[in-house]
Coordinates of C-alpha atoms and ligand atoms in Angstrom, one line a residue:
X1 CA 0.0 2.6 23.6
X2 CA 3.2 3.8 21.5
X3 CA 2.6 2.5 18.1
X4 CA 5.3 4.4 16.4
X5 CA 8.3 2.3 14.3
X6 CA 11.1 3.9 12.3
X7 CA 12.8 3.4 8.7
X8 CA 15.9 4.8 8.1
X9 CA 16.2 8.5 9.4
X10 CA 12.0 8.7 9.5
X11 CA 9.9 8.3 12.4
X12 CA 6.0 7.3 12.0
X13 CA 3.8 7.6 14.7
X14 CA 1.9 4.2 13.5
X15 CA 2.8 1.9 11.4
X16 CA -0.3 2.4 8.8
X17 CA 0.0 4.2 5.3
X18 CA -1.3 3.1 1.7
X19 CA -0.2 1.0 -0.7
X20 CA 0.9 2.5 -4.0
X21 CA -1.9 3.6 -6.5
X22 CA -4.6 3.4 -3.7
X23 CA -6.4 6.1 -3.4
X24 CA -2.9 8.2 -4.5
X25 CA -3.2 9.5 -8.1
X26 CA -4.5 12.6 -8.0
X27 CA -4.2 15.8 -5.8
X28 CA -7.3 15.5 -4.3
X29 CA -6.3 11.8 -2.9
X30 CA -3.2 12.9 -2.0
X31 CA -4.2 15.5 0.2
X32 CA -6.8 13.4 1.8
X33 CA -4.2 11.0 2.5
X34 CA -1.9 13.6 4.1
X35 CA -4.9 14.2 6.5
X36 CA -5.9 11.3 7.9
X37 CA -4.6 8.9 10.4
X38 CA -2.6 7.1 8.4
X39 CA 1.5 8.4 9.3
X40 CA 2.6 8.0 5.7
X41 CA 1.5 8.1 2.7
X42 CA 2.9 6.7 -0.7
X43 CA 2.2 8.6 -3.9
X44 CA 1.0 6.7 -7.2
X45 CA 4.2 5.1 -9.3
X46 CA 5.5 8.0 -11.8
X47 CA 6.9 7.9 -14.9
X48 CA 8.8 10.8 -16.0
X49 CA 5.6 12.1 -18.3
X50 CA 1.6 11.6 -17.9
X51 CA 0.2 8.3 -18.4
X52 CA -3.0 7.8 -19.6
X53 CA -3.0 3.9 -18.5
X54 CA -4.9 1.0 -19.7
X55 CA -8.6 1.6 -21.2
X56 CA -11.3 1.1 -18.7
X57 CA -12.7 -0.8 -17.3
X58 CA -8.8 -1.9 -15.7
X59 CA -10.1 -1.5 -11.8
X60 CA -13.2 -4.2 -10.4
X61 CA -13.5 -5.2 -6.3
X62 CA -14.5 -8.7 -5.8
X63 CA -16.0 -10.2 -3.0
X64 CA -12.2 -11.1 -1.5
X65 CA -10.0 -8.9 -2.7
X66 CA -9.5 -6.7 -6.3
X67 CA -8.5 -6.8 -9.7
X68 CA -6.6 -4.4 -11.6
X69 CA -5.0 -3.8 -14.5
X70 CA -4.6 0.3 -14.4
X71 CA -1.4 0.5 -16.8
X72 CA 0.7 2.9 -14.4
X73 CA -1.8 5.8 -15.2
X74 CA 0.0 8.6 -13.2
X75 CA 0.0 12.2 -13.4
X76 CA 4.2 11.8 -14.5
X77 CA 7.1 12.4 -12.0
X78 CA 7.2 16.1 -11.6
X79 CA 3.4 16.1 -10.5
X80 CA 4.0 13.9 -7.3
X81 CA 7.7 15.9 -6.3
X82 CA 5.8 18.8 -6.6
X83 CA 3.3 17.3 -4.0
X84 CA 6.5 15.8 -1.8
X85 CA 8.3 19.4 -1.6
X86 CA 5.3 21.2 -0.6
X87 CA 4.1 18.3 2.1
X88 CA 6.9 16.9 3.5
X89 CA 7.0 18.9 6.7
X90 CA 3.7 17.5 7.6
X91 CA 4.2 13.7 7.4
X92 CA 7.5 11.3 6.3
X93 CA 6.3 10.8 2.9
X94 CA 7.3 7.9 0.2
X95 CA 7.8 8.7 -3.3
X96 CA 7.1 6.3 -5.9
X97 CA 8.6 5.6 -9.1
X98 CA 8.4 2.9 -11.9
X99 CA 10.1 3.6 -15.3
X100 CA 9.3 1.8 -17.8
X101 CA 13.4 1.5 -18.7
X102 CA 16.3 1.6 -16.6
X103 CA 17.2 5.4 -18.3
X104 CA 13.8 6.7 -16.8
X105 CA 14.4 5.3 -13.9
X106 CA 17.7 7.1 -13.7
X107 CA 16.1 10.0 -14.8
X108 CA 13.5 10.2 -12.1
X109 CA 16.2 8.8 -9.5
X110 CA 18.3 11.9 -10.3
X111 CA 15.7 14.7 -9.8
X112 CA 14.8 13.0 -6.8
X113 CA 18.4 13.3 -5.5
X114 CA 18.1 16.7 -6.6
X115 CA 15.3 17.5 -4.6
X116 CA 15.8 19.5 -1.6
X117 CA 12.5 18.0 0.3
X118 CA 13.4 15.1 2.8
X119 CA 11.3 11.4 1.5
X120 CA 12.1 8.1 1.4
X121 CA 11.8 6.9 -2.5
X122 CA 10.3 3.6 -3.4
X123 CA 11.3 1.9 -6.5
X124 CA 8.4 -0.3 -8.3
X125 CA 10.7 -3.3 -10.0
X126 CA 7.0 -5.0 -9.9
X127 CA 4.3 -3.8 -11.9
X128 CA 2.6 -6.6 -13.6
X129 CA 0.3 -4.5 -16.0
X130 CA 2.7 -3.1 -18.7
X131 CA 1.7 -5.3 -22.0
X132 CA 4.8 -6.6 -23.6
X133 CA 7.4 -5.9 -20.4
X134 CA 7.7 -8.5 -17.9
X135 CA 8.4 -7.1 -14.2
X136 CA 11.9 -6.2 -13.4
X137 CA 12.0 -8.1 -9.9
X138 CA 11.2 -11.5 -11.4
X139 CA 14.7 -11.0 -13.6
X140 CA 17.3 -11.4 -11.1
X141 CA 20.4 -10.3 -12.9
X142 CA 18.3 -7.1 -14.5
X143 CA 17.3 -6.4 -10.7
X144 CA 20.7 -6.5 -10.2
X145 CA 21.7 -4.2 -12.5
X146 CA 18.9 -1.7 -12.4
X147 CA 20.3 -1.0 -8.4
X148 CA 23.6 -1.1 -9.3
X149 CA 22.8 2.9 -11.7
X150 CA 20.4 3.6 -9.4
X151 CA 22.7 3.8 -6.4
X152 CA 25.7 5.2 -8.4
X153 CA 23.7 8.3 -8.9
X154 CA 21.2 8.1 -5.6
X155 CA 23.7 8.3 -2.6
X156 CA 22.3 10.8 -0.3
X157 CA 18.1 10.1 0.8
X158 CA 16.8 6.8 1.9
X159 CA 15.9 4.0 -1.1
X160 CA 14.0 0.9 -1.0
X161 CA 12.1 -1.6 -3.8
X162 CA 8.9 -2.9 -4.3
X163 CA 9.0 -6.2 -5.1
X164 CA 6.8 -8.6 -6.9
X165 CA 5.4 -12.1 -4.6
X166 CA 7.7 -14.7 -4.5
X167 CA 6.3 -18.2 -5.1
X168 CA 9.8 -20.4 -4.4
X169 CA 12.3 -20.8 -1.7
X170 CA 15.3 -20.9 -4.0
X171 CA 13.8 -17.3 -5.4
X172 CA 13.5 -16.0 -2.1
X173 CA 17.8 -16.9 -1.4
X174 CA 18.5 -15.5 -4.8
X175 CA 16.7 -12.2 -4.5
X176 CA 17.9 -11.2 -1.4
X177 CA 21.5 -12.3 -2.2
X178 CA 21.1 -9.4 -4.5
X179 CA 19.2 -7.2 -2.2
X180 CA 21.9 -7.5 0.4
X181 CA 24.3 -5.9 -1.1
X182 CA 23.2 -2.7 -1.7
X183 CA 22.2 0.4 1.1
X184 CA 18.9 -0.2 0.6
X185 CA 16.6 1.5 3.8
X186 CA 13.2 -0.9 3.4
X187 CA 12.0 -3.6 1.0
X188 CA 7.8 -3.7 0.4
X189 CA 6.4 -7.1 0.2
X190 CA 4.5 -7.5 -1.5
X191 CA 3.2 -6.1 -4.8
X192 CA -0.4 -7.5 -6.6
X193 CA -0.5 -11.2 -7.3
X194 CA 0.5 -10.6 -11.2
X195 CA -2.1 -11.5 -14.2
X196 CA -4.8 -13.3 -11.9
X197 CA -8.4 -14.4 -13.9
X198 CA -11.4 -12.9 -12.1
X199 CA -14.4 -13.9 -14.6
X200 CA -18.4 -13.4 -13.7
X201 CA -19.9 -16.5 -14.3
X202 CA -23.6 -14.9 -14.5
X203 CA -22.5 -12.4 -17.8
X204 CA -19.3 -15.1 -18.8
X205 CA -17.2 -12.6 -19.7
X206 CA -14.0 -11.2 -17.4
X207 CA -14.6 -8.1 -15.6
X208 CA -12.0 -5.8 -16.5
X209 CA -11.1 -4.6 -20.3
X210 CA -7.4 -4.8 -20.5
X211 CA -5.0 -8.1 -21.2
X212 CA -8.5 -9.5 -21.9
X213 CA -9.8 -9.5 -18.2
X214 CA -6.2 -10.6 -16.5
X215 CA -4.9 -8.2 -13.4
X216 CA -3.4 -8.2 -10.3
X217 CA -4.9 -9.6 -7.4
X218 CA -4.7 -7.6 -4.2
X219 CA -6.9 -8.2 -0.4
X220 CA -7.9 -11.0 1.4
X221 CA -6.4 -13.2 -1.3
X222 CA -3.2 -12.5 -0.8
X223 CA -2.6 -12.2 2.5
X224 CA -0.9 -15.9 3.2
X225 CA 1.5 -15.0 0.3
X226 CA 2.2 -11.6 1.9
X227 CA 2.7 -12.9 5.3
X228 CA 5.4 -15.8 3.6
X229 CA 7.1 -12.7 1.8
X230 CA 7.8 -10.8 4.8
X231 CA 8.6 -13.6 6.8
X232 CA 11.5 -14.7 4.1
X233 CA 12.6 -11.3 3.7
X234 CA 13.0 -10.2 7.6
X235 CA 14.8 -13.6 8.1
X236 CA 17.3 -13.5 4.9
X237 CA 18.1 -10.0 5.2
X238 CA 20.2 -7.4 7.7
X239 CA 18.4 -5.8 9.6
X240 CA 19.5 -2.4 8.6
X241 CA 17.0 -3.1 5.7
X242 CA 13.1 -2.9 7.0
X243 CA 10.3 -4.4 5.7
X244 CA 7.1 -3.3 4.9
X245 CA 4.5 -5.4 4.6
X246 CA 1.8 -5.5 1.8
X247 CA -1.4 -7.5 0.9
X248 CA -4.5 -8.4 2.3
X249 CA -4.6 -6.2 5.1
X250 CA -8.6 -5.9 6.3
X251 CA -8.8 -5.8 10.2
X252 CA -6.3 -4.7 12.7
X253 CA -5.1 -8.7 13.3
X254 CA -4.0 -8.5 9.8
X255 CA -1.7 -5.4 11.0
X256 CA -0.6 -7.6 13.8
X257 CA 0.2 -11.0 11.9
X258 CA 2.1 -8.4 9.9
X259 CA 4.4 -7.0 12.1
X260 CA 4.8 -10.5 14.0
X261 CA 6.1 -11.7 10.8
X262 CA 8.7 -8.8 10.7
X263 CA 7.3 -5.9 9.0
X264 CA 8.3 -2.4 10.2
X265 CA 4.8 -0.5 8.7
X266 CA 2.3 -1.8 6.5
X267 CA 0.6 -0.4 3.5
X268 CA -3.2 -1.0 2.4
X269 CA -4.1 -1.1 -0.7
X270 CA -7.5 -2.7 -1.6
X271 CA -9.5 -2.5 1.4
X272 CA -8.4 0.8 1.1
X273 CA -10.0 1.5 -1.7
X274 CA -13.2 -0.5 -0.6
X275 CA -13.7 1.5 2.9
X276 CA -11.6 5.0 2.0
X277 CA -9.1 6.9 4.1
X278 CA -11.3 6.1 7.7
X279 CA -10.2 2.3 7.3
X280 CA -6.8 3.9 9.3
X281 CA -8.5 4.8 12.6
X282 CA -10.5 1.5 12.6
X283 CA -7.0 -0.1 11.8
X284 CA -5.5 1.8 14.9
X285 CA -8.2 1.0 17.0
X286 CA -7.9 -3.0 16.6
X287 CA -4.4 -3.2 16.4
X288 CA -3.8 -1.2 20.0
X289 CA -7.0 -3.5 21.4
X290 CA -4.6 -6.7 20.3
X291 CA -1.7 -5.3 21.7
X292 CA -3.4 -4.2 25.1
X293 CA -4.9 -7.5 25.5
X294 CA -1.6 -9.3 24.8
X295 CA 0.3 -7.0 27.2
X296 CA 2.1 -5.3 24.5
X297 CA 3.1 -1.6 24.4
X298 CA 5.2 -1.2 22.0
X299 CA 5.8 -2.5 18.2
X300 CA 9.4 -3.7 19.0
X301 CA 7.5 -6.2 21.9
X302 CA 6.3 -8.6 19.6
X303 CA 7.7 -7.4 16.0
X304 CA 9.4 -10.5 14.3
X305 CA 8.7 -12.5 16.9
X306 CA 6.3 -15.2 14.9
X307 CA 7.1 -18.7 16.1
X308 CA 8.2 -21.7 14.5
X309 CA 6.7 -25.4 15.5
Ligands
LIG1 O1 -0.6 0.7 -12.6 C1 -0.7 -0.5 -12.5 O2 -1.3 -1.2 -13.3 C2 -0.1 -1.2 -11.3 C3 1.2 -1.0 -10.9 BR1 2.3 0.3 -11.5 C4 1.7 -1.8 -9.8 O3 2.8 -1.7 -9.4 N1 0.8 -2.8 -9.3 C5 -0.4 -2.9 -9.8 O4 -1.2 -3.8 -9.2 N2 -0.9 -2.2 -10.8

């Protein structure tokens, strides 16, 4: 079975890596991640310094998914280049970054330019956890704008976003009117359900100590509002720029409906966390058993091809 897929100039020998700030924050994560059977691995957003984050709790699983609130805690930019430069011979590896203004992101976009090591960079316009900031992807014209510096100064390596879940059809057209006109290699879909409620009814109090128990939702709840983002995406954008697919990934059919909605690779985030780097092998396992039994034997068979009624 040949599960390997491609973005940009990078070849993956299966489509499976985590999602940012999964099990990616420190060193010790990271070089688990660079170990296992996952082909890629993202590092945790970076700002250009050391974040401290949210006060904890800001992380609780739930019986279908996650809730977090972690306030881009990160170890700051130069930590996670550091990691890319030494490790980039071993696996394509993503860098992550998410300033909290366009001149950090500018900032980190330059040393990454800079940087001699090969990586695809992903830029966060979609974290929903900074008090007092609303997420740069649900401001179209700011999204705009934000790519517009960002490309004058990164030409040279591959470049995609992470965006935030879209909820409207019109939002979908307007976003990747934007989208398209910019060299962008990949677009993830689809960052946490922003500033969901998860409350224990047993103790009636919220479960995480931040924003007064609100977070982003990530796993199984998610996964139909994944599925519709990469669907949208893959249809309203040239194919030049891949999708990777995001939320509520648990079982290898998850991988599947994935990549049959378009996705290129697919990143795990909270089941991740709930089972720890082996969930890749048991991923690899089911998807090839789907594949095999469908008569598939190669990504490209089936990918995009989801039906319409
Ligand atoms: O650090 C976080 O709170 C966080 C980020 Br940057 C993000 O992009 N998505 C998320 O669910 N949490």
């Amino acid at each position: 079975m040949d599960l390997s897929t491609n973005i940009a100039n990078f070849s993956f020998k299966n489509p499976l890596m985590n999602a940012s700030g999964a099990l990616c924050t420190s060193y010790d994560e990271l070089n688990a991640l660079l170990g296992g059977s996952n082909s890629s691995l993202v590092t945790k957003s970076a700002t250009p310094l050391y974040r401290e984050g949210n006060p904890m709790p800001r992380y609780a699983e739930t019986p279908l998914g996650t809730i977090n609130s972690m306030g881009l805690a990160n170890q700051g930019f130069d930590f996670y280049l550091n990691f890319i430069e030494n490790n980039y011979h071993q696996k394509p590896l993503f860098l992550s970054i998410a300033g909290l203004c366009l001149e950090d992101n500018l900032a980190m976009a330059k040393k990454a330019h800079e940087s001699k090591a090969e990586f695809l960079l992903e830029l966060n316009l979609s974290c929903p956890n900074i008090m007092g900031k609303p997420q740069t992807g649900y401001d179209f014209q700011r999204t705009r704008e934000v790519l517009e510096q960002v490309f004058e100064i990164y030409t040279d390596k591959p470049l995609g976003v992470k965006l935030p879940p879209y909820f409207d059809m019109v939002h979908f057209e307007q976003m990747a009117e934007i989208l398209k006109q910019f060299p962008l290699s990949f677009v993830t879909c689809i960052n946490s359900i922003g500033n969901g409620l998860y409350i224990d009814a047993q103790t009636e109090s919220v479960v995480i100590k931040p924003k007064d128990g609100f977070g982003g939702l990530g796993g199984e709840y998610v996964k139909p509002t994944a599925l519709a983002n990469v669907r949208k995406f893959y249809e309203l954008l040239p194919k030049s720029i891949k999708i990777i697919g995001c939320g509520g990934i648990l079982s290898g059919k998850d991988v599947f409906e994935h990549l049959l909605c378009g996705a290129s690779m697919v990143q795990v985030g909270s089941q991740l966390m709930k089972e720890k780097n082996q969930i890749f092998s048991r991923l690899e396992k089911e998807l090839e058993e789907i594949m095999y039994k469908k008569n598939y034997s190669k990504i490209e068979d089936f990918k995009g091809n989801l039906k319409s009624l």
